[in-house]
PDB file of C-alpha atoms in Angstrom:
ATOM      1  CA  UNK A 182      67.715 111.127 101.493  1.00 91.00           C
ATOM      2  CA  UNK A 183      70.022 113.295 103.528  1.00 95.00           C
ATOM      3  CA  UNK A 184      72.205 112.255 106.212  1.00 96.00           C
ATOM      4  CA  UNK A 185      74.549 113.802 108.642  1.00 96.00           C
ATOM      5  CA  UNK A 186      78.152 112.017 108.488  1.00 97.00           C
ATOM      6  CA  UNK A 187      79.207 110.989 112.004  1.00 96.00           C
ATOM      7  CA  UNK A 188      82.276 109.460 113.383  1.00 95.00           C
ATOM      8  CA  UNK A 189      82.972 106.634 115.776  1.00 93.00           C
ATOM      9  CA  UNK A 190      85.497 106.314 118.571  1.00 91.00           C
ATOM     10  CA  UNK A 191      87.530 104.024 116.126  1.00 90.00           C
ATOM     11  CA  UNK A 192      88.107 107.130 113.677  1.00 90.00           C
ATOM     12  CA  UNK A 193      85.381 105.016 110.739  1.00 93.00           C
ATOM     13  CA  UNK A 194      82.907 107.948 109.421  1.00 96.00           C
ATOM     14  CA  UNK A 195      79.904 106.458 109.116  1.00 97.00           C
ATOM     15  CA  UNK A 196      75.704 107.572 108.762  1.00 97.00           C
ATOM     16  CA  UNK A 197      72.793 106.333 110.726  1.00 96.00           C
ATOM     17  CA  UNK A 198      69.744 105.304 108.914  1.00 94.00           C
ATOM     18  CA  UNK A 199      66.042 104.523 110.256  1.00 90.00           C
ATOM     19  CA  UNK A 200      65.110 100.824 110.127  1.00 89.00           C
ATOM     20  CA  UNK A 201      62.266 102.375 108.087  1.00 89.00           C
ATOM     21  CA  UNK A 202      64.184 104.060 105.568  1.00 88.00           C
ATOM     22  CA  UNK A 203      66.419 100.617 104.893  1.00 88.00           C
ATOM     23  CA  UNK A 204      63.567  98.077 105.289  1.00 88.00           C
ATOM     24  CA  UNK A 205      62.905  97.499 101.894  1.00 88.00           C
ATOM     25  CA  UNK A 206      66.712  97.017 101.262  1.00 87.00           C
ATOM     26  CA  UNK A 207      66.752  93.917 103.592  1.00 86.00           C
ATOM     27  CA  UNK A 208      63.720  92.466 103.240  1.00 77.00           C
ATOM     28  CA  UNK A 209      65.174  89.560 101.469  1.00 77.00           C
ATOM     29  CA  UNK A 210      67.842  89.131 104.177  1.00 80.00           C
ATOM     30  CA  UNK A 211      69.840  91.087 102.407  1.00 83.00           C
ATOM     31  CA  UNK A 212      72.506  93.594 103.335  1.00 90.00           C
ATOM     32  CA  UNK A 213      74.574  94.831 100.752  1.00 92.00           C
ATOM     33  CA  UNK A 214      73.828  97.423  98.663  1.00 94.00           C
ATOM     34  CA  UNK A 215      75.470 100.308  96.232  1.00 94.00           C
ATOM     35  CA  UNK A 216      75.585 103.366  98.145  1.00 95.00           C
ATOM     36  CA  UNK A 217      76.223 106.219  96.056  1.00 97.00           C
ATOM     37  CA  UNK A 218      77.150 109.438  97.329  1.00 97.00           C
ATOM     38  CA  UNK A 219      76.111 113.146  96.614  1.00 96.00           C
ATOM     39  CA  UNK A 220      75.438 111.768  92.991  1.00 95.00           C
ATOM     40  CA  UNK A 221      78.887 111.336  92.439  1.00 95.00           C
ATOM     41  CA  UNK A 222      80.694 108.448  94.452  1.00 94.00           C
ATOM     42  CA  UNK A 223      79.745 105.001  94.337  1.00 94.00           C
ATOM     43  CA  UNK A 224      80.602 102.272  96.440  1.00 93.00           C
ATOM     44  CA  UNK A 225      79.753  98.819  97.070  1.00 92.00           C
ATOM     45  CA  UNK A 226      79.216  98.419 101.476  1.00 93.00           C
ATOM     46  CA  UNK A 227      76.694  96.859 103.934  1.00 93.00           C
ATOM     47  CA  UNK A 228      74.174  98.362 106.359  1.00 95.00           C
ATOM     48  CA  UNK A 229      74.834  97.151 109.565  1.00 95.00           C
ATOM     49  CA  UNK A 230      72.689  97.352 112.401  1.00 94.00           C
ATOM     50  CA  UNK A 231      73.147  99.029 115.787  1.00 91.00           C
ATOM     51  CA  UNK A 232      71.858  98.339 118.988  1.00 90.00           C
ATOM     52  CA  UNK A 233      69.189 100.891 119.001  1.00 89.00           C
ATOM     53  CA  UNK A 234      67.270  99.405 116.433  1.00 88.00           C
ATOM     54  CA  UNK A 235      68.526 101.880 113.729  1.00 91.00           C
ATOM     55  CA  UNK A 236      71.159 101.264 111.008  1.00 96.00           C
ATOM     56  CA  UNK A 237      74.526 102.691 109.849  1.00 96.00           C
ATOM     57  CA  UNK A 238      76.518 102.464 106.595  1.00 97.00           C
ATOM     58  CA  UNK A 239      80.580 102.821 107.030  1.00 96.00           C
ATOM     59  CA  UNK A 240      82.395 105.814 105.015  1.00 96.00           C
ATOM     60  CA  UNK A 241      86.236 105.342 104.012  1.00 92.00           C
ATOM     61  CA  UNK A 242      88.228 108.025 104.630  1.00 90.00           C
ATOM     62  CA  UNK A 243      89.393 107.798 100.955  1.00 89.00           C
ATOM     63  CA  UNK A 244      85.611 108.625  99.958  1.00 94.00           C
ATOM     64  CA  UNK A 245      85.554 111.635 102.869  1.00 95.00           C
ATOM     65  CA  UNK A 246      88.368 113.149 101.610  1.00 94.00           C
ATOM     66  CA  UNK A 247      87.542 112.514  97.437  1.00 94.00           C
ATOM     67  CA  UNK A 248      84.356 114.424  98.534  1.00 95.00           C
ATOM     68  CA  UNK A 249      85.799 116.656 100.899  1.00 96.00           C
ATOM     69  CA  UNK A 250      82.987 115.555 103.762  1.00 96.00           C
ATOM     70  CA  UNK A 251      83.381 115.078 107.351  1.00 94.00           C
ATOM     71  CA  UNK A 252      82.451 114.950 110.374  1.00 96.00           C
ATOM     72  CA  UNK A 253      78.817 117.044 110.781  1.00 95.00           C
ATOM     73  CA  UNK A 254      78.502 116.858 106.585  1.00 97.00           C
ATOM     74  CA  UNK A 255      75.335 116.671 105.564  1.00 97.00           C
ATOM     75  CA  UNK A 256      75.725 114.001 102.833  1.00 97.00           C
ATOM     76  CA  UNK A 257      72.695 113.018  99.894  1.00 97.00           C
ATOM     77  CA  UNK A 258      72.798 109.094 100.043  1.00 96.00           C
ATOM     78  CA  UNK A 259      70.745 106.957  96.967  1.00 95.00           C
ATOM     79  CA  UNK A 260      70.725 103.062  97.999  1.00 93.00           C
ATOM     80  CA  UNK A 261      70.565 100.542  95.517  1.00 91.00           C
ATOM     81  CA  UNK A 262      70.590  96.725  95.810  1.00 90.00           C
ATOM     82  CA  UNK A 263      73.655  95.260  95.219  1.00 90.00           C
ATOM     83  CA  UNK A 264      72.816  92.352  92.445  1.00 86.00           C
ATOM     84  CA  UNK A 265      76.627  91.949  91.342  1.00 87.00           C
ATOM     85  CA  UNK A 266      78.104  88.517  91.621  1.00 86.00           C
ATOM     86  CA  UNK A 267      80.730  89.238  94.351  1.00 86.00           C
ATOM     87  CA  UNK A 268      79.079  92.530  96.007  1.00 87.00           C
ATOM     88  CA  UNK A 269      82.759  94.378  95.797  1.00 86.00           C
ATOM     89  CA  UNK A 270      83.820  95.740  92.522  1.00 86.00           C
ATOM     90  CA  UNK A 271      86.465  93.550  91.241  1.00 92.00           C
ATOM     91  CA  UNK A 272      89.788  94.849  90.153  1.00 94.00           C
ATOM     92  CA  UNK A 273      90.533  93.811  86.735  1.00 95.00           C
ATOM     93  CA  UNK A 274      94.078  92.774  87.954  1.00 96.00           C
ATOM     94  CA  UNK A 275      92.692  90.126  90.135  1.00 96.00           C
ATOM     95  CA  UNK A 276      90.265  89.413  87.842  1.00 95.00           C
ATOM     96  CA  UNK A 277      93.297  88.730  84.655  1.00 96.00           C
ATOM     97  CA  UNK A 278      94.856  86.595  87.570  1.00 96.00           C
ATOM     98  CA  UNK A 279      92.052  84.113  87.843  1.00 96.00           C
ATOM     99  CA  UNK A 280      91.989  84.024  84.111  1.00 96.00           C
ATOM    100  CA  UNK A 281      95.719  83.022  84.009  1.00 96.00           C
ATOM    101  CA  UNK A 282      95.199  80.548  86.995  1.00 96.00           C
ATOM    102  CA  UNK A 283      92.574  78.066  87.028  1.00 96.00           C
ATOM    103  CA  UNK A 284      93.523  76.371  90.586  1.00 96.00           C
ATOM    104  CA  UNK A 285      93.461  80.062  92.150  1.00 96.00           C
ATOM    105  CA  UNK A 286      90.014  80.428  90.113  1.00 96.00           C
ATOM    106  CA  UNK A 287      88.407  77.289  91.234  1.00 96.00           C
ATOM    107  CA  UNK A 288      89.275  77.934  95.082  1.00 96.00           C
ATOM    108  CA  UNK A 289      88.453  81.591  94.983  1.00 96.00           C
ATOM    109  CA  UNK A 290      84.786  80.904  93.636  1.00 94.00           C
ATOM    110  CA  UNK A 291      84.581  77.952  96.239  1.00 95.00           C
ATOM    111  CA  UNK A 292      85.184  80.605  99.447  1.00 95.00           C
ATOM    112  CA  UNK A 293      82.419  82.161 101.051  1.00 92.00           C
ATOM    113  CA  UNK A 294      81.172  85.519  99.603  1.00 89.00           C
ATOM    114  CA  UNK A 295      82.137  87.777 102.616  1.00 89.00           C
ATOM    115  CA  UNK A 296      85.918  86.000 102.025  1.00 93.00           C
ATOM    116  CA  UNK A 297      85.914  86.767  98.639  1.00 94.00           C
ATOM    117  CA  UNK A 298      84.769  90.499  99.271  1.00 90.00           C
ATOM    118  CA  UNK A 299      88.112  90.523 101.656  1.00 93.00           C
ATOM    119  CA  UNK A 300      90.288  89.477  99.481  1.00 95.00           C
ATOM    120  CA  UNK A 301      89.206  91.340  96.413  1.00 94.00           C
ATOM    121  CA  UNK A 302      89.537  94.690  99.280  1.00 91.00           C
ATOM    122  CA  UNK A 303      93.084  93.527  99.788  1.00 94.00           C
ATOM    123  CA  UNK A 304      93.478  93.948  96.223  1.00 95.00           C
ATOM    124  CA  UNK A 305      91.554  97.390  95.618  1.00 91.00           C
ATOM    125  CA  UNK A 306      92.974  99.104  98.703  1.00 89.00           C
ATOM    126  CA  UNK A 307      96.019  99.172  96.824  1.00 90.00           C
ATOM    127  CA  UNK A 308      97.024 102.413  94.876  1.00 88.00           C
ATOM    128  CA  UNK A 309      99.164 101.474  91.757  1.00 94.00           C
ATOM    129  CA  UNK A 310      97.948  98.984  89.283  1.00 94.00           C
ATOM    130  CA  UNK A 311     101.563  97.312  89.500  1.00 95.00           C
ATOM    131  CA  UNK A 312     101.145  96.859  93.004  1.00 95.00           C
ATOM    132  CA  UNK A 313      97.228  95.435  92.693  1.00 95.00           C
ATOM    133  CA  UNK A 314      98.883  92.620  90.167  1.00 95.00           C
ATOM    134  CA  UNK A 315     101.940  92.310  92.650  1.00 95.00           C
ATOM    135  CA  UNK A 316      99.384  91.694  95.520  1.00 95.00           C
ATOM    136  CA  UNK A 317      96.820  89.594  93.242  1.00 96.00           C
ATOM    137  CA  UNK A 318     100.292  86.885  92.480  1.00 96.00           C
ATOM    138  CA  UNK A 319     100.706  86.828  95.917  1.00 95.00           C
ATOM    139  CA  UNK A 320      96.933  86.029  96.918  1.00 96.00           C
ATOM    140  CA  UNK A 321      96.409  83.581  94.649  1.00 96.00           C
ATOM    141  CA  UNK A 322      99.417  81.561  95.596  1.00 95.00           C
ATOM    142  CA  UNK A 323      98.371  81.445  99.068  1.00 95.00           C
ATOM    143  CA  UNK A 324      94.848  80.987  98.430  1.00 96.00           C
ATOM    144  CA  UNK A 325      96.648  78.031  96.626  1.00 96.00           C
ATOM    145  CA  UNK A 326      98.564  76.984  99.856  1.00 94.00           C
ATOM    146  CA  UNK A 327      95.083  76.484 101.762  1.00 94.00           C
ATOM    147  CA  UNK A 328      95.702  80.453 103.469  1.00 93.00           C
ATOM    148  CA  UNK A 329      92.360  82.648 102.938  1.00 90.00           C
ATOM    149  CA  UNK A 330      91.695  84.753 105.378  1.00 91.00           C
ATOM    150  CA  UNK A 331      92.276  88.072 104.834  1.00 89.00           C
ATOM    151  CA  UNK A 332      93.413  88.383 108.341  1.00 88.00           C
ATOM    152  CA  UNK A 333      96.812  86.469 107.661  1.00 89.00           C
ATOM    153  CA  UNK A 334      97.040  85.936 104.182  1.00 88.00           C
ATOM    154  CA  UNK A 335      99.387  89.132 104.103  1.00 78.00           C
ATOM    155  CA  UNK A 336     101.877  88.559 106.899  1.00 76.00           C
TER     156      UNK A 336
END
């Protein structure tokens, strides 16, 4: 379906989408799903519902600009529900860090899925892979200390 990409007050591009349209999506209380993009960009995200009864699905600006979309696009959207474990792709940095440390493992998978989805963003966001395994260390030590929320767990 087609959609026109909108922006909020906040500066977050996102796309509204009839409750009809995203109905089957959620019928199993459900809201995550693979959003893919003009057939070419892919990304893992929630539809979120608005006050109006209608829905909207959140656009990073690193996926505006990789498309070269913005505000007033018109934008081809294909939903898909999301069946992977964590819904959030998983960096393979954090992932070799989990491998190397079982206690980091063991509390990760013991957090609640929207926590995990934050922390693996905290990883992602980051450019470099050096950086992602720099930032991985760090997470998993103070996911270690008792510290998960994304909120803090950086500062």
């Amino acid at each position: 379906m087609r959609y026109l990409l909108q922006k909020f007050d906040s500066g977050m591009h996102y796309f509204r989408v009839e409750a009809a349209a995203v109905a089957p999506l959620l019928e199993h209380g459900n809201n995550r799903v693979i959003c893919t993009i003009n057939g070419t960009e892919s990304f893992h995200c929630a539809i979120l519902p608005k006050k109006d009864g209608s829905f909207f699905v959140n656009v990073g600006s690193r996926i505006c600009k990789k498309l070269q979309v913005g505000v007033g696009s018109s934008i081809e959207v294909v939903f898909e529900i999301d069946r992977t474990e964590n819904q959030f792709a998983v960096p393979e940095e954090w992932t070799a860090v989990l491998a190397s440390d079982h206690e980091a493992a063991v509390i990760f998978n013991g957090l609640s899925a929207g926590n995990k989805r934050s922390l693996l963003y905290l990883v992602a966001q980051v450019k470099s892979s050096e950086k992602r395994i720099e930032r991985a260390l760090k997470i998993a030590e103070k996911i270690k200390a008792g510290i998960s929320s994304a909120r803090i767990i950086l500062k």
